[in-house]
PDB file of C-alpha atoms and ligand atoms in Angstrom:
ATOM      1  CA  MET A 168     -20.935 -53.934  13.531  1.00 78.00           C
ATOM      2  CA  LYS A 169     -17.134 -54.095  13.336  1.00 81.00           C
ATOM      3  CA  GLU A 170     -14.707 -51.387  12.384  1.00 77.00           C
ATOM      4  CA  ARG A 171     -11.112 -51.012  11.376  1.00 78.00           C
ATOM      5  CA  SER A 172      -9.148 -47.875  10.759  1.00 75.00           C
ATOM      6  CA  ASN A 173      -5.437 -47.846  10.026  1.00 69.00           C
ATOM      7  CA  ASN A 174      -5.176 -44.112   9.735  1.00 78.00           C
ATOM      8  CA  PRO A 175      -7.051 -41.060  11.012  1.00 82.00           C
ATOM      9  CA  THR A 176      -8.826 -40.289   7.716  1.00 92.00           C
ATOM     10  CA  THR A 177     -10.624 -43.509   6.819  1.00 95.00           C
ATOM     11  CA  ALA A 178     -12.476 -46.443   8.343  1.00 95.00           C
ATOM     12  CA  ILE A 179     -13.939 -49.696   7.114  1.00 96.00           C
ATOM     13  CA  LEU A 180     -17.175 -50.813   8.761  1.00 96.00           C
ATOM     14  CA  THR A 181     -18.956 -54.111   8.405  1.00 97.00           C
ATOM     15  CA  VAL A 182     -22.609 -54.226   9.343  1.00 97.00           C
ATOM     16  CA  ASN A 183     -23.829 -57.710  10.225  1.00 97.00           C
ATOM     17  CA  ARG A 184     -26.798 -59.711   9.011  1.00 98.00           C
ATOM     18  CA  GLY A 185     -30.006 -58.493  10.652  1.00 98.00           C
ATOM     19  CA  GLU A 186     -28.582 -55.078  11.536  1.00 98.00           C
ATOM     20  CA  ASN A 187     -29.953 -51.738  10.346  1.00 98.00           C
ATOM     21  CA  VAL A 188     -27.399 -49.775   8.335  1.00 98.00           C
ATOM     22  CA  VAL A 189     -28.588 -46.221   9.039  1.00 98.00           C
ATOM     23  CA  GLU A 190     -28.899 -46.926  12.771  1.00 97.00           C
ATOM     24  CA  HIS A 191     -25.386 -48.400  12.978  1.00 96.00           C
ATOM     25  CA  LEU A 192     -23.707 -45.706  10.895  1.00 97.00           C
ATOM     26  CA  THR A 193     -25.422 -43.027  12.995  1.00 97.00           C
ATOM     27  CA  GLN A 194     -24.327 -44.708  16.247  1.00 96.00           C
ATOM     28  CA  TYR A 195     -20.794 -45.013  14.915  1.00 96.00           C
ATOM     29  CA  ALA A 196     -20.739 -41.278  14.086  1.00 96.00           C
ATOM     30  CA  GLU A 197     -22.157 -40.363  17.507  1.00 96.00           C
ATOM     31  CA  HIS A 198     -19.720 -42.564  19.450  1.00 96.00           C
ATOM     32  CA  ASN A 199     -16.696 -41.373  17.464  1.00 94.00           C
ATOM     33  CA  ASP A 200     -17.646 -37.698  17.357  1.00 93.00           C
ATOM     34  CA  ILE A 201     -17.647 -37.555  13.554  1.00 94.00           C
ATOM     35  CA  HIS A 202     -18.775 -34.212  12.132  1.00 92.00           C
ATOM     36  CA  ALA A 203     -18.039 -34.748   8.445  1.00 96.00           C
ATOM     37  CA  ALA A 204     -17.489 -37.832   6.303  1.00 97.00           C
ATOM     38  CA  TRP A 205     -18.244 -39.390   2.952  1.00 97.00           C
ATOM     39  CA  ILE A 206     -19.633 -42.945   2.898  1.00 98.00           C
ATOM     40  CA  GLN A 207     -19.578 -45.629   0.220  1.00 98.00           C
ATOM     41  CA  GLY A 208     -20.975 -49.114   0.523  1.00 98.00           C
ATOM     42  CA  ILE A 209     -22.017 -52.407  -1.040  1.00 98.00           C
ATOM     43  CA  GLY A 210     -23.705 -55.513   0.305  1.00 98.00           C
ATOM     44  CA  ALA A 211     -26.866 -57.604   0.389  1.00 98.00           C
ATOM     45  CA  VAL A 212     -30.097 -56.444   1.993  1.00 98.00           C
ATOM     46  CA  ASP A 213     -33.624 -57.750   2.584  1.00 98.00           C
ATOM     47  CA  HIS A 214     -35.525 -54.752   3.979  1.00 98.00           C
ATOM     48  CA  ILE A 215     -35.351 -51.258   2.541  1.00 98.00           C
ATOM     49  CA  VAL A 216     -37.319 -48.083   3.091  1.00 98.00           C
ATOM     50  CA  MET A 217     -36.376 -45.501   0.484  1.00 98.00           C
ATOM     51  CA  SER A 218     -38.007 -42.538  -1.143  1.00 98.00           C
ATOM     52  CA  TYR A 219     -38.298 -40.094  -3.964  1.00 98.00           C
ATOM     53  CA  TYR A 220     -38.467 -36.468  -2.844  1.00 97.00           C
ATOM     54  CA  ASP A 221     -41.414 -34.661  -4.404  1.00 97.00           C
ATOM     55  CA  LEU A 222     -40.156 -31.093  -4.512  1.00 96.00           C
ATOM     56  CA  SER A 223     -43.556 -29.560  -5.342  1.00 96.00           C
ATOM     57  CA  LYS A 224     -45.127 -31.188  -2.262  1.00 96.00           C
ATOM     58  CA  LYS A 225     -41.947 -30.935  -0.198  1.00 97.00           C
ATOM     59  CA  GLU A 226     -42.335 -34.514   0.964  1.00 97.00           C
ATOM     60  CA  TYR A 227     -40.633 -37.861   0.671  1.00 97.00           C
ATOM     61  CA  ILE A 228     -42.731 -40.467  -1.164  1.00 98.00           C
ATOM     62  CA  LYS A 229     -41.605 -43.661   0.558  1.00 98.00           C
ATOM     63  CA  ILE A 230     -41.630 -47.266  -0.575  1.00 98.00           C
ATOM     64  CA  THR A 231     -40.757 -50.388   1.396  1.00 98.00           C
ATOM     65  CA  ILE A 232     -39.041 -53.334  -0.241  1.00 98.00           C
ATOM     66  CA  ASP A 233     -39.041 -56.619   1.652  1.00 98.00           C
ATOM     67  CA  GLU A 234     -37.099 -58.893  -0.637  1.00 98.00           C
ATOM     68  CA  GLU A 235     -33.540 -59.994  -1.141  1.00 98.00           C
ATOM     69  CA  CYS A 236     -31.583 -57.376  -3.108  1.00 98.00           C
ATOM     70  CA  GLU A 237     -27.982 -56.648  -3.917  1.00 98.00           C
ATOM     71  CA  LEU A 238     -26.886 -53.313  -2.509  1.00 98.00           C
ATOM     72  CA  LEU A 239     -25.098 -52.188  -5.666  1.00 98.00           C
ATOM     73  CA  SER A 240     -24.133 -48.804  -4.339  1.00 98.00           C
ATOM     74  CA  LEU A 241     -24.606 -46.572  -1.367  1.00 98.00           C
ATOM     75  CA  GLN A 242     -23.237 -43.056  -1.608  1.00 98.00           C
ATOM     76  CA  GLY A 243     -23.725 -40.610   1.166  1.00 98.00           C
ATOM     77  CA  ASN A 244     -22.327 -38.407   3.834  1.00 98.00           C
ATOM     78  CA  ILE A 245     -22.363 -37.556   7.505  1.00 97.00           C
ATOM     79  CA  ALA A 246     -23.008 -33.985   8.585  1.00 97.00           C
ATOM     80  CA  LEU A 247     -24.437 -32.273  11.649  1.00 97.00           C
ATOM     81  CA  LEU A 248     -28.048 -31.241  11.978  1.00 97.00           C
ATOM     82  CA  ASP A 249     -28.788 -29.439  15.250  1.00 96.00           C
ATOM     83  CA  ASN A 250     -25.354 -30.614  16.456  1.00 95.00           C
ATOM     84  CA  LYS A 251     -26.165 -34.302  15.919  1.00 96.00           C
ATOM     85  CA  PRO A 252     -24.616 -36.406  13.155  1.00 96.00           C
ATOM     86  CA  VAL A 253     -27.071 -37.429  10.453  1.00 97.00           C
ATOM     87  CA  ILE A 254     -26.601 -39.781   7.535  1.00 98.00           C
ATOM     88  CA  HIS A 255     -27.741 -38.627   4.107  1.00 98.00           C
ATOM     89  CA  ALA A 256     -27.409 -41.478   1.640  1.00 98.00           C
ATOM     90  CA  HIS A 257     -28.755 -42.585  -1.705  1.00 98.00           C
ATOM     91  CA  ILE A 258     -28.821 -46.213  -2.766  1.00 98.00           C
ATOM     92  CA  THR A 259     -29.058 -48.311  -5.887  1.00 98.00           C
ATOM     93  CA  VAL A 260     -30.236 -51.899  -5.408  1.00 98.00           C
ATOM     94  CA  GLY A 261     -30.538 -54.808  -7.821  1.00 98.00           C
ATOM     95  CA  LYS A 262     -33.420 -57.293  -7.605  1.00 98.00           C
ATOM     96  CA  SER A 263     -33.359 -61.027  -8.427  1.00 98.00           C
ATOM     97  CA  ASP A 264     -34.617 -60.258 -11.969  1.00 98.00           C
ATOM     98  CA  TYR A 265     -31.639 -57.888 -12.402  1.00 98.00           C
ATOM     99  CA  SER A 266     -33.832 -54.809 -12.475  1.00 98.00           C
ATOM    100  CA  VAL A 267     -32.375 -51.861 -10.618  1.00 98.00           C
ATOM    101  CA  ILE A 268     -34.092 -49.267  -8.504  1.00 98.00           C
ATOM    102  CA  GLY A 269     -32.884 -46.584  -6.172  1.00 98.00           C
ATOM    103  CA  GLY A 270     -33.694 -43.660  -3.989  1.00 98.00           C
ATOM    104  CA  HIS A 271     -33.064 -41.684  -0.834  1.00 98.00           C
ATOM    105  CA  LEU A 272     -32.284 -44.076   2.009  1.00 98.00           C
ATOM    106  CA  HIS A 273     -34.367 -44.160   5.203  1.00 98.00           C
ATOM    107  CA  GLU A 274     -33.878 -47.727   6.494  1.00 98.00           C
ATOM    108  CA  MET A 275     -32.014 -50.795   5.309  1.00 98.00           C
ATOM    109  CA  ARG A 276     -31.351 -54.191   6.897  1.00 98.00           C
ATOM    110  CA  ILE A 277     -28.367 -56.302   5.955  1.00 98.00           C
ATOM    111  CA  SER A 278     -29.043 -59.911   4.903  1.00 98.00           C
ATOM    112  CA  GLY A 279     -25.561 -60.950   3.777  1.00 97.00           C
ATOM    113  CA  ALA A 280     -22.576 -58.651   3.475  1.00 97.00           C
ATOM    114  CA  GLY A 281     -22.594 -55.050   4.615  1.00 98.00           C
ATOM    115  CA  GLU A 282     -19.339 -53.340   3.683  1.00 98.00           C
ATOM    116  CA  PHE A 283     -18.851 -49.622   4.126  1.00 98.00           C
ATOM    117  CA  PHE A 284     -15.955 -47.235   3.645  1.00 97.00           C
ATOM    118  CA  LEU A 285     -15.811 -43.872   5.369  1.00 97.00           C
ATOM    119  CA  SER A 286     -13.569 -40.967   4.419  1.00 97.00           C
ATOM    120  CA  PHE A 287     -13.393 -38.411   7.187  1.00 95.00           C
ATOM    121  CA  ILE A 288     -13.337 -34.776   6.166  1.00 92.00           C
ATOM    122  CA  ASP A 289     -11.364 -32.414   8.342  1.00 89.00           C
ATOM    123  CA  THR A 290     -14.075 -29.814   8.810  1.00 87.00           C
ATOM    124  CA  LYS A 291     -17.459 -29.390  10.430  1.00 86.00           C
ATOM    125  CA  LEU A 292     -20.239 -29.981   7.921  1.00 94.00           C
ATOM    126  CA  GLU A 293     -23.620 -28.622   8.947  1.00 96.00           C
ATOM    127  CA  ARG A 294     -27.124 -28.867   7.562  1.00 97.00           C
ATOM    128  CA  LYS A 295     -29.722 -26.149   7.797  1.00 96.00           C
ATOM    129  CA  HIS A 296     -33.371 -26.270   6.896  1.00 96.00           C
ATOM    130  CA  ASP A 297     -34.048 -24.602   3.550  1.00 95.00           C
ATOM    131  CA  GLU A 298     -37.539 -23.127   3.243  1.00 95.00           C
ATOM    132  CA  GLU A 299     -37.560 -23.072  -0.550  1.00 95.00           C
ATOM    133  CA  THR A 300     -36.946 -26.804  -0.988  1.00 96.00           C
ATOM    134  CA  GLY A 301     -38.076 -28.085   2.400  1.00 96.00           C
ATOM    135  CA  LEU A 302     -34.778 -29.954   2.702  1.00 97.00           C
ATOM    136  CA  ASN A 303     -31.986 -29.844   5.274  1.00 97.00           C
ATOM    137  CA  LEU A 304     -29.224 -28.723   2.929  1.00 97.00           C
ATOM    138  CA  LEU A 305     -25.490 -28.640   3.504  1.00 95.00           C
ATOM    139  CA  LYS A 306     -24.224 -25.195   4.372  1.00 92.00           C
ATOM    140  CA  ILE A 307     -20.642 -24.625   3.360  1.00 84.00           C
ATOM    141  CA  HIS A 308     -19.159 -21.390   4.635  1.00 70.00           C
TER     142      HIS A 308
HETATM  143 ZN1   ZN B 547     -31.530 -37.560  -0.414  1.00 93.07          ZN
END
């Protein structure tokens, strides 16, 4: 992973072929003490674990995709859960037949480009477990 930031509010990260996106973004947030950020990204990937959240069961229904896909869009954020930065991101990926699928991101490996843009937010964003939904929701005070 490489990074460049020309000002204190943004950064551009490239994640290399073979590297796991969630792992690298989380490490970046930990090493740079980031408490709040918005993330956007595009690239090419060949291993994805994503899910649909079944609210009635309060569980993530995961699927694994092991094929070359275009990462059309990643949108997400960094916030603190139990004082550790966590990535919450959703992705849309395009397959070789041009069909598009998407979901909540758990794991993703870069196969070609991995280009990410972070906007840092000057606050402390925190997540708290919500009993009603079973999710760790953002708490804005
Ligand atoms: Zn989600």
